[in-house]
Tab-separated table of N, CA and C in Angstrom:
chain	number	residue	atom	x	y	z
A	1	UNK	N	0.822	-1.183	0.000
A	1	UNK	CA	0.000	0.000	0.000
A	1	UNK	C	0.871	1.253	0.000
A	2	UNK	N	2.055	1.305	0.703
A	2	UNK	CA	3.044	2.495	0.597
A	2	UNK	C	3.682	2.449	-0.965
A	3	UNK	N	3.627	1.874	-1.183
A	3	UNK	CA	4.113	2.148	-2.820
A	3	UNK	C	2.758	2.843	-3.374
A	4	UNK	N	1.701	2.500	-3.522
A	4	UNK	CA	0.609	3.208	-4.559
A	4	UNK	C	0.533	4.427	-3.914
A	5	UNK	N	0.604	4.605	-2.429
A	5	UNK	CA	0.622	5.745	-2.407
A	5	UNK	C	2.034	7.119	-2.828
A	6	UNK	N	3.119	6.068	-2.219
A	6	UNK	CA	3.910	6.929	-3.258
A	6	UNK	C	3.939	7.356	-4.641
A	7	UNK	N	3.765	6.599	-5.214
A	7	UNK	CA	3.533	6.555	-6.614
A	7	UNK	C	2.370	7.733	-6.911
A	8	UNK	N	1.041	7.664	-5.980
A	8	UNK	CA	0.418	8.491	-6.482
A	8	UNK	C	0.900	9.670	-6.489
A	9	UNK	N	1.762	10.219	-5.350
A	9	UNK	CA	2.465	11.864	-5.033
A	9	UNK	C	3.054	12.020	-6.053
A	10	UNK	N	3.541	10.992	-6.461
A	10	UNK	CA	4.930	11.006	-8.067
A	10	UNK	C	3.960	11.364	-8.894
A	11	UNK	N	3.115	11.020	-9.549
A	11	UNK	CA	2.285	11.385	-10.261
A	11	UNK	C	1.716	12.779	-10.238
A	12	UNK	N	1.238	12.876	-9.253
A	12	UNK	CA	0.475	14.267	-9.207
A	12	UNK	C	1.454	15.424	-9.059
A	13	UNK	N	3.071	15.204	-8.639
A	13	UNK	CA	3.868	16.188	-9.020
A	13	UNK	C	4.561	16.354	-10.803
A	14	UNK	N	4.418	14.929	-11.282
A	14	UNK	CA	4.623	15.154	-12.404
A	14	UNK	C	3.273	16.220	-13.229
A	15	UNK	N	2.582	15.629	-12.975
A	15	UNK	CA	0.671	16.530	-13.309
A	15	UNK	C	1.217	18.107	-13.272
A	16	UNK	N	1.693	18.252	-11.704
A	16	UNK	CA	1.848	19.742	-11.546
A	16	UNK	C	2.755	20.593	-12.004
A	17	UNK	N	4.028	19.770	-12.568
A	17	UNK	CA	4.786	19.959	-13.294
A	17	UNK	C	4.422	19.858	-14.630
A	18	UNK	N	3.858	19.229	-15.192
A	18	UNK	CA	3.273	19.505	-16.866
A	18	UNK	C	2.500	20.573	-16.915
A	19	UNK	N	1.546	21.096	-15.715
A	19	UNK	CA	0.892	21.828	-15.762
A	19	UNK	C	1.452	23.377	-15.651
A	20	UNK	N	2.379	23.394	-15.437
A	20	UNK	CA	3.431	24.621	-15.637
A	20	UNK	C	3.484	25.434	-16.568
A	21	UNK	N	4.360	24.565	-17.954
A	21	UNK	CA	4.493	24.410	-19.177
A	21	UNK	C	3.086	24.611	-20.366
A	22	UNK	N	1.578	24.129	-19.583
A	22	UNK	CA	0.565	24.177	-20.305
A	22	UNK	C	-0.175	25.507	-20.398
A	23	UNK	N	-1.235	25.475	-21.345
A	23	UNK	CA	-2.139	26.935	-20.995
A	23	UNK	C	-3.367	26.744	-20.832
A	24	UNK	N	-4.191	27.274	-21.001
A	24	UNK	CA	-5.587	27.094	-21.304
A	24	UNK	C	-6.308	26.045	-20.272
A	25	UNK	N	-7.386	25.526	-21.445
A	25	UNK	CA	-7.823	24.268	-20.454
A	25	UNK	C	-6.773	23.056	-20.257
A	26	UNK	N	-5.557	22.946	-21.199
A	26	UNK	CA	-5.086	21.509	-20.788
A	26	UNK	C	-4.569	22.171	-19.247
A	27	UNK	N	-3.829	23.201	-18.960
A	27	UNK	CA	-3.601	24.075	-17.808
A	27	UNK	C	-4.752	23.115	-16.183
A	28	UNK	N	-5.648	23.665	-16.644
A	28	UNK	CA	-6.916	23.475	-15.304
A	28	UNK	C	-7.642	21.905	-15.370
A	29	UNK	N	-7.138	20.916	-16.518
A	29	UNK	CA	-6.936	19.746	-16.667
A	29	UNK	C	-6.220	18.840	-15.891
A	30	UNK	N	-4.668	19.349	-15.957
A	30	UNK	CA	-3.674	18.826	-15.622
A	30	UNK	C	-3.704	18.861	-13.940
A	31	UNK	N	-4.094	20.692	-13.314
A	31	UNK	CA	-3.703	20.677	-12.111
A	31	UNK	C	-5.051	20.005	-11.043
A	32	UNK	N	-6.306	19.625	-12.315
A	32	UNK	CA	-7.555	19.152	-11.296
A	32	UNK	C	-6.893	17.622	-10.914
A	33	UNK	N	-6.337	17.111	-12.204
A	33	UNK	CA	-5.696	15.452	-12.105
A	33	UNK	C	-4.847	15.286	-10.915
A	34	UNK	N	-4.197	16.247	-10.900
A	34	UNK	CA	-2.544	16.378	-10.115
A	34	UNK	C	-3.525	16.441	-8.609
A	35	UNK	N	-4.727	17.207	-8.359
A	35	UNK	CA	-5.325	17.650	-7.065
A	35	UNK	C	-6.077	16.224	-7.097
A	36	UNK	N	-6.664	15.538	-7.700
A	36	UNK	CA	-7.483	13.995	-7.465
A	36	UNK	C	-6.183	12.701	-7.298
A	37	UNK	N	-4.983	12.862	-7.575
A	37	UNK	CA	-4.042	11.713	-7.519
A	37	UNK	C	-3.422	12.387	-5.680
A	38	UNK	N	-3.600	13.590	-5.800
A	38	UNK	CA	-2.908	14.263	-4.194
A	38	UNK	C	-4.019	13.466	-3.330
A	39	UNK	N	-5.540	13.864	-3.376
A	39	UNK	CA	-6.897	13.229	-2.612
A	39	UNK	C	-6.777	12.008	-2.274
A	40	UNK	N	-6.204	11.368	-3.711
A	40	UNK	CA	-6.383	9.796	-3.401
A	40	UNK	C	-5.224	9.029	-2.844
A	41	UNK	N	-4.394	9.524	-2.503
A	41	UNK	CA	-3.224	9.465	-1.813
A	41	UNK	C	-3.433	9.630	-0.387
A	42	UNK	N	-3.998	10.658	-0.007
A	42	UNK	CA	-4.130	10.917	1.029
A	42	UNK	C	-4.989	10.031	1.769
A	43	UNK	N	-6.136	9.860	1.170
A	43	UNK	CA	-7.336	9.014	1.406
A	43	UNK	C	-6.424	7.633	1.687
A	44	UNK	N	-6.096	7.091	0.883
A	44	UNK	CA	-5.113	6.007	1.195
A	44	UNK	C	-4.809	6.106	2.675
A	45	UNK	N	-3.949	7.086	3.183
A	45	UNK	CA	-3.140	7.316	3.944
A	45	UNK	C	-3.911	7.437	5.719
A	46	UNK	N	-5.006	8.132	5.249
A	46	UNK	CA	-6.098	7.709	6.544
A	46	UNK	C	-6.784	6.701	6.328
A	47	UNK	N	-6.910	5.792	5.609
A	47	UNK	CA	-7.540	4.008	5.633
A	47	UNK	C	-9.019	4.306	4.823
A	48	UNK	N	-9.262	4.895	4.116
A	48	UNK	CA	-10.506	5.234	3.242
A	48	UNK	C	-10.753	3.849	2.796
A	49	UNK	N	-11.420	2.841	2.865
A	49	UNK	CA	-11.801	1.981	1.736
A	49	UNK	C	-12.450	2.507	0.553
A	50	UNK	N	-13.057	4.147	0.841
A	50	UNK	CA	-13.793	4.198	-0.593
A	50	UNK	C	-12.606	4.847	-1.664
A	51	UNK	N	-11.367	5.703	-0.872
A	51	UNK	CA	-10.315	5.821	-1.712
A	51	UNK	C	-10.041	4.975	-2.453
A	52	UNK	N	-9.227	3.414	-1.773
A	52	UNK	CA	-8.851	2.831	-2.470
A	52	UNK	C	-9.656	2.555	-3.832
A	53	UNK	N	-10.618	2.223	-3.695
A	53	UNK	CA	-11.921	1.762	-4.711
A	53	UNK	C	-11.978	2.620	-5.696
A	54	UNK	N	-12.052	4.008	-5.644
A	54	UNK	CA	-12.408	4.995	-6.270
A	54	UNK	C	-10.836	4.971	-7.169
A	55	UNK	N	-9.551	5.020	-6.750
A	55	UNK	CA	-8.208	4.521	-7.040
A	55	UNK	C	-8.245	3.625	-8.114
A	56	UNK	N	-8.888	2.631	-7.406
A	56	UNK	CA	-8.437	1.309	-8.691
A	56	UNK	C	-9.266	1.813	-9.914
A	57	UNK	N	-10.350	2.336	-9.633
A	57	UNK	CA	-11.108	2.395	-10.863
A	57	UNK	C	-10.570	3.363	-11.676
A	58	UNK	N	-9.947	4.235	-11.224
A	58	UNK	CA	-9.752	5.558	-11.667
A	58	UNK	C	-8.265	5.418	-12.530
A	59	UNK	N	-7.103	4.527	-11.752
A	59	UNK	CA	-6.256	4.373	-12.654
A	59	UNK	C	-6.335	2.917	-13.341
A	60	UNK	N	-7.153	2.197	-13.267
A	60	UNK	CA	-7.920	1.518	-14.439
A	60	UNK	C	-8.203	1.955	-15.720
A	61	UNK	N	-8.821	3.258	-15.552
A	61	UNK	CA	-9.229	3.383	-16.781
A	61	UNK	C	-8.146	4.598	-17.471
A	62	UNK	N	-7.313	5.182	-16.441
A	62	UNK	CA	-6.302	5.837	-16.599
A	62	UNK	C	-4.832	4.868	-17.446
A	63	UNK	N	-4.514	3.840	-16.978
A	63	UNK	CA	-3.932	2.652	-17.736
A	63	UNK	C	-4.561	2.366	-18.819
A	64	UNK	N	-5.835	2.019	-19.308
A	64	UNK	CA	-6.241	2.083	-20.860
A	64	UNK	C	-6.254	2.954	-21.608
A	65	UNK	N	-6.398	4.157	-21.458
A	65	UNK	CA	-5.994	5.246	-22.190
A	65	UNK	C	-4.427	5.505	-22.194
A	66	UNK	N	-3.528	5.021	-20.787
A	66	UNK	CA	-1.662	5.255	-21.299
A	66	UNK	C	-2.225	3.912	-22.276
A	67	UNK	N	-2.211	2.743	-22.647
A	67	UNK	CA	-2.200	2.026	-23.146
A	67	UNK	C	-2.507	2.500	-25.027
A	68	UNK	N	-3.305	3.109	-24.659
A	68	UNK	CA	-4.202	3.587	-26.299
A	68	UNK	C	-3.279	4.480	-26.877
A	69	UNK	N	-2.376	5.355	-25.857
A	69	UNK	CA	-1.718	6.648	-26.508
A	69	UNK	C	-0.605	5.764	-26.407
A	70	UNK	N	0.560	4.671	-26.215
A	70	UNK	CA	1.128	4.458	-26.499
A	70	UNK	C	1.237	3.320	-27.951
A	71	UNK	N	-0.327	2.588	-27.860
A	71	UNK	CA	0.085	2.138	-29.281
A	71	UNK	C	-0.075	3.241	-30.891
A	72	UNK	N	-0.351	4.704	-30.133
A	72	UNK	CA	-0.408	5.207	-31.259
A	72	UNK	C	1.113	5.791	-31.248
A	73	UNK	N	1.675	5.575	-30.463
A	73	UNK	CA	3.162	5.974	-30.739
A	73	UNK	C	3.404	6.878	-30.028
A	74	UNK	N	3.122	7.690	-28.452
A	74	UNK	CA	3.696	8.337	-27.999
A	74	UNK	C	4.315	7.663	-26.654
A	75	UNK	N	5.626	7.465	-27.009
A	75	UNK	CA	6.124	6.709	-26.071
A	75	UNK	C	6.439	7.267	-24.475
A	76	UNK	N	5.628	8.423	-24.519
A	76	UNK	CA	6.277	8.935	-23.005
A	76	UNK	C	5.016	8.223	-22.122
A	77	UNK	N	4.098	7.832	-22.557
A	77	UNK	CA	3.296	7.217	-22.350
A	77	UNK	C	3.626	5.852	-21.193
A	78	UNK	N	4.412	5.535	-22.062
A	78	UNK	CA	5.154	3.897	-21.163
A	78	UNK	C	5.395	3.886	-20.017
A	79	UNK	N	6.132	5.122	-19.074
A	79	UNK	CA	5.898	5.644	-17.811
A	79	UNK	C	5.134	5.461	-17.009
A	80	UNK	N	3.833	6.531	-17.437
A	80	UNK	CA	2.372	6.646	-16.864
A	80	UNK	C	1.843	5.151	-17.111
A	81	UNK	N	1.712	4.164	-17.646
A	81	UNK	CA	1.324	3.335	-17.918
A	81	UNK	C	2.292	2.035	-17.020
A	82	UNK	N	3.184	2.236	-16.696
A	82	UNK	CA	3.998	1.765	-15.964
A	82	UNK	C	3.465	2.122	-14.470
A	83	UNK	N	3.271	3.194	-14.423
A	83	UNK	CA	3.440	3.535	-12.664
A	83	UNK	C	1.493	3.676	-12.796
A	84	UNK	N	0.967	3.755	-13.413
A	84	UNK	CA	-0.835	2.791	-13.111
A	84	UNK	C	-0.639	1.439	-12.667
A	85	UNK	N	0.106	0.415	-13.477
A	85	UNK	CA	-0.045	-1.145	-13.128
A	85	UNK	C	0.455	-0.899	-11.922
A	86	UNK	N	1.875	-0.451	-11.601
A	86	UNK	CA	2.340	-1.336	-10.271
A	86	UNK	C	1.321	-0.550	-9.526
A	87	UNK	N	0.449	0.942	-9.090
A	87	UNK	CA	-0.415	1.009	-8.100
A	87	UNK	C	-1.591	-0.340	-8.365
A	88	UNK	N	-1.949	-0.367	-9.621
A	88	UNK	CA	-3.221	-1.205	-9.643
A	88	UNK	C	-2.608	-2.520	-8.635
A	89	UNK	N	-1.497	-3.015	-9.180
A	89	UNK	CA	-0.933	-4.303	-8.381
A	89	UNK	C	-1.137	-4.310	-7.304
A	90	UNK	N	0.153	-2.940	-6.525
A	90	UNK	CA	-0.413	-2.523	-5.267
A	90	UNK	C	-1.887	-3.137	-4.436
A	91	UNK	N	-2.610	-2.151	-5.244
A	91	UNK	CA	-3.765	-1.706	-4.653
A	91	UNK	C	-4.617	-3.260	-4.347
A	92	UNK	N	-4.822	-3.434	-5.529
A	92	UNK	CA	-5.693	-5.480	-5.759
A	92	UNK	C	-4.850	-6.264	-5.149
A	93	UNK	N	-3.331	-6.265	-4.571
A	93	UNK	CA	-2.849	-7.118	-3.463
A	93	UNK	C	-3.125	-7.287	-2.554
A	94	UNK	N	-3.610	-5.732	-2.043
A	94	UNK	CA	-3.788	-5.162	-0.917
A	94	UNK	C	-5.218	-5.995	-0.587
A	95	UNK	N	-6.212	-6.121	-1.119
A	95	UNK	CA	-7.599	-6.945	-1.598
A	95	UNK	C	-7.187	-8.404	-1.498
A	96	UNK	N	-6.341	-8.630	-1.801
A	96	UNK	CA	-6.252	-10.386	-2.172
A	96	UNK	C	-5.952	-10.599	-0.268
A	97	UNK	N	-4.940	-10.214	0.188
A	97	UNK	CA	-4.455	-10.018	1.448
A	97	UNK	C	-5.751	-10.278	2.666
A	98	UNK	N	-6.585	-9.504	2.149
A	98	UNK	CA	-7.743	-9.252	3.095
A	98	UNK	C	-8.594	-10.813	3.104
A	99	UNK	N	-8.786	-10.699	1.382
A	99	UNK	CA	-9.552	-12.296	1.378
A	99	UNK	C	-8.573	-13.823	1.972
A	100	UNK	N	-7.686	-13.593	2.186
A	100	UNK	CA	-6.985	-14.942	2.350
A	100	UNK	C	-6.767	-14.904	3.691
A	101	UNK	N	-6.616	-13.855	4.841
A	101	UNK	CA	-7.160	-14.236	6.116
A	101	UNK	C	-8.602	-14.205	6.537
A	102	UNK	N	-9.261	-13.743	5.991
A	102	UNK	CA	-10.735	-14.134	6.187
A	102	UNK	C	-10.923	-16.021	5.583
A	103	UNK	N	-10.373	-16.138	4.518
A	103	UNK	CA	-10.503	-17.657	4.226
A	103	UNK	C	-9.800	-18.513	5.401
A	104	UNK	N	-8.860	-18.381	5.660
A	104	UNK	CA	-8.289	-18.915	7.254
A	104	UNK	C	-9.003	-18.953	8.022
A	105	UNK	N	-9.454	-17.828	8.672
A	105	UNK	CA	-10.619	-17.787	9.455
A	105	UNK	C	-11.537	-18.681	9.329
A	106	UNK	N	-12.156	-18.690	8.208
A	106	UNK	CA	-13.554	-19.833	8.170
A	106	UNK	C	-13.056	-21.030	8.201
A	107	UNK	N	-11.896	-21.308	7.573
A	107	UNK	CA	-11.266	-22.625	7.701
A	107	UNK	C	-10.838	-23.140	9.115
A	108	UNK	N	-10.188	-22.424	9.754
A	108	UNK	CA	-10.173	-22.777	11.101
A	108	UNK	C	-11.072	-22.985	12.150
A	109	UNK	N	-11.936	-22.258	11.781
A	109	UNK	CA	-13.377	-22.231	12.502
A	109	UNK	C	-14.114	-23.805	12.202
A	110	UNK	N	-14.246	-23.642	11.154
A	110	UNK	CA	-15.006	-25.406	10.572
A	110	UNK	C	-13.889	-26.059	11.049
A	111	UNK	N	-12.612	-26.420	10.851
A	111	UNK	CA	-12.281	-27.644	11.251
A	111	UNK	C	-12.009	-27.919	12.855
A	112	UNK	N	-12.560	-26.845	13.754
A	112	UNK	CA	-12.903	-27.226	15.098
A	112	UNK	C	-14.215	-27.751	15.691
Protein backbone atom coordinates (compact mmCIF):
# COMPACT_ATOMS: atom_id res chain seq x y z
CA UNK A 1 0.00 0.00 0.00
CA UNK A 2 3.04 2.50 0.60
CA UNK A 3 4.11 2.15 -2.82
CA UNK A 4 0.61 3.21 -4.56
CA UNK A 5 0.62 5.74 -2.41
CA UNK A 6 3.91 6.93 -3.26
CA UNK A 7 3.53 6.56 -6.61
CA UNK A 8 0.42 8.49 -6.48
CA UNK A 9 2.46 11.86 -5.03
CA UNK A 10 4.93 11.01 -8.07
CA UNK A 11 2.28 11.38 -10.26
CA UNK A 12 0.47 14.27 -9.21
CA UNK A 13 3.87 16.19 -9.02
CA UNK A 14 4.62 15.15 -12.40
CA UNK A 15 0.67 16.53 -13.31
CA UNK A 16 1.85 19.74 -11.55
CA UNK A 17 4.79 19.96 -13.29
CA UNK A 18 3.27 19.51 -16.87
CA UNK A 19 0.89 21.83 -15.76
CA UNK A 20 3.43 24.62 -15.64
CA UNK A 21 4.49 24.41 -19.18
CA UNK A 22 0.56 24.18 -20.31
CA UNK A 23 -2.14 26.94 -21.00
CA UNK A 24 -5.59 27.09 -21.30
CA UNK A 25 -7.82 24.27 -20.45
CA UNK A 26 -5.09 21.51 -20.79
CA UNK A 27 -3.60 24.07 -17.81
CA UNK A 28 -6.92 23.48 -15.30
CA UNK A 29 -6.94 19.75 -16.67
CA UNK A 30 -3.67 18.83 -15.62
CA UNK A 31 -3.70 20.68 -12.11
CA UNK A 32 -7.55 19.15 -11.30
CA UNK A 33 -5.70 15.45 -12.11
CA UNK A 34 -2.54 16.38 -10.11
CA UNK A 35 -5.33 17.65 -7.06
CA UNK A 36 -7.48 13.99 -7.46
CA UNK A 37 -4.04 11.71 -7.52
CA UNK A 38 -2.91 14.26 -4.19
CA UNK A 39 -6.90 13.23 -2.61
CA UNK A 40 -6.38 9.80 -3.40
CA UNK A 41 -3.22 9.47 -1.81
CA UNK A 42 -4.13 10.92 1.03
CA UNK A 43 -7.34 9.01 1.41
CA UNK A 44 -5.11 6.01 1.20
CA UNK A 45 -3.14 7.32 3.94
CA UNK A 46 -6.10 7.71 6.54
CA UNK A 47 -7.54 4.01 5.63
CA UNK A 48 -10.51 5.23 3.24
CA UNK A 49 -11.80 1.98 1.74
CA UNK A 50 -13.79 4.20 -0.59
CA UNK A 51 -10.31 5.82 -1.71
CA UNK A 52 -8.85 2.83 -2.47
CA UNK A 53 -11.92 1.76 -4.71
CA UNK A 54 -12.41 5.00 -6.27
CA UNK A 55 -8.21 4.52 -7.04
CA UNK A 56 -8.44 1.31 -8.69
CA UNK A 57 -11.11 2.40 -10.86
CA UNK A 58 -9.75 5.56 -11.67
CA UNK A 59 -6.26 4.37 -12.65
CA UNK A 60 -7.92 1.52 -14.44
CA UNK A 61 -9.23 3.38 -16.78
CA UNK A 62 -6.30 5.84 -16.60
CA UNK A 63 -3.93 2.65 -17.74
CA UNK A 64 -6.24 2.08 -20.86
CA UNK A 65 -5.99 5.25 -22.19
CA UNK A 66 -1.66 5.26 -21.30
CA UNK A 67 -2.20 2.03 -23.15
CA UNK A 68 -4.20 3.59 -26.30
CA UNK A 69 -1.72 6.65 -26.51
CA UNK A 70 1.13 4.46 -26.50
CA UNK A 71 0.09 2.14 -29.28
CA UNK A 72 -0.41 5.21 -31.26
CA UNK A 73 3.16 5.97 -30.74
CA UNK A 74 3.70 8.34 -28.00
CA UNK A 75 6.12 6.71 -26.07
CA UNK A 76 6.28 8.94 -23.01
CA UNK A 77 3.30 7.22 -22.35
CA UNK A 78 5.15 3.90 -21.16
CA UNK A 79 5.90 5.64 -17.81
CA UNK A 80 2.37 6.65 -16.86
CA UNK A 81 1.32 3.33 -17.92
CA UNK A 82 4.00 1.77 -15.96
CA UNK A 83 3.44 3.53 -12.66
CA UNK A 84 -0.84 2.79 -13.11
CA UNK A 85 -0.05 -1.15 -13.13
CA UNK A 86 2.34 -1.34 -10.27
CA UNK A 87 -0.42 1.01 -8.10
CA UNK A 88 -3.22 -1.20 -9.64
CA UNK A 89 -0.93 -4.30 -8.38
CA UNK A 90 -0.41 -2.52 -5.27
CA UNK A 91 -3.77 -1.71 -4.65
CA UNK A 92 -5.69 -5.48 -5.76
CA UNK A 93 -2.85 -7.12 -3.46
CA UNK A 94 -3.79 -5.16 -0.92
CA UNK A 95 -7.60 -6.94 -1.60
CA UNK A 96 -6.25 -10.39 -2.17
CA UNK A 97 -4.45 -10.02 1.45
CA UNK A 98 -7.74 -9.25 3.09
CA UNK A 99 -9.55 -12.30 1.38
CA UNK A 100 -6.98 -14.94 2.35
CA UNK A 101 -7.16 -14.24 6.12
CA UNK A 102 -10.74 -14.13 6.19
CA UNK A 103 -10.50 -17.66 4.23
CA UNK A 104 -8.29 -18.92 7.25
CA UNK A 105 -10.62 -17.79 9.45
CA UNK A 106 -13.55 -19.83 8.17
CA UNK A 107 -11.27 -22.63 7.70
CA UNK A 108 -10.17 -22.78 11.10
CA UNK A 109 -13.38 -22.23 12.50
CA UNK A 110 -15.01 -25.41 10.57
CA UNK A 111 -12.28 -27.64 11.25
CA UNK A 112 -12.90 -27.23 15.10
Amino acid sequence: MKLAVYLLFLQSLFLLYYSAEASGIEESMLLSFGLLNFLLAWGIIKGKTQAVKVTIVYKGIDLFFALLMLMAGSLSQALNAGIDLAILHDLIGLFGRKEEGVMEENETSHNT
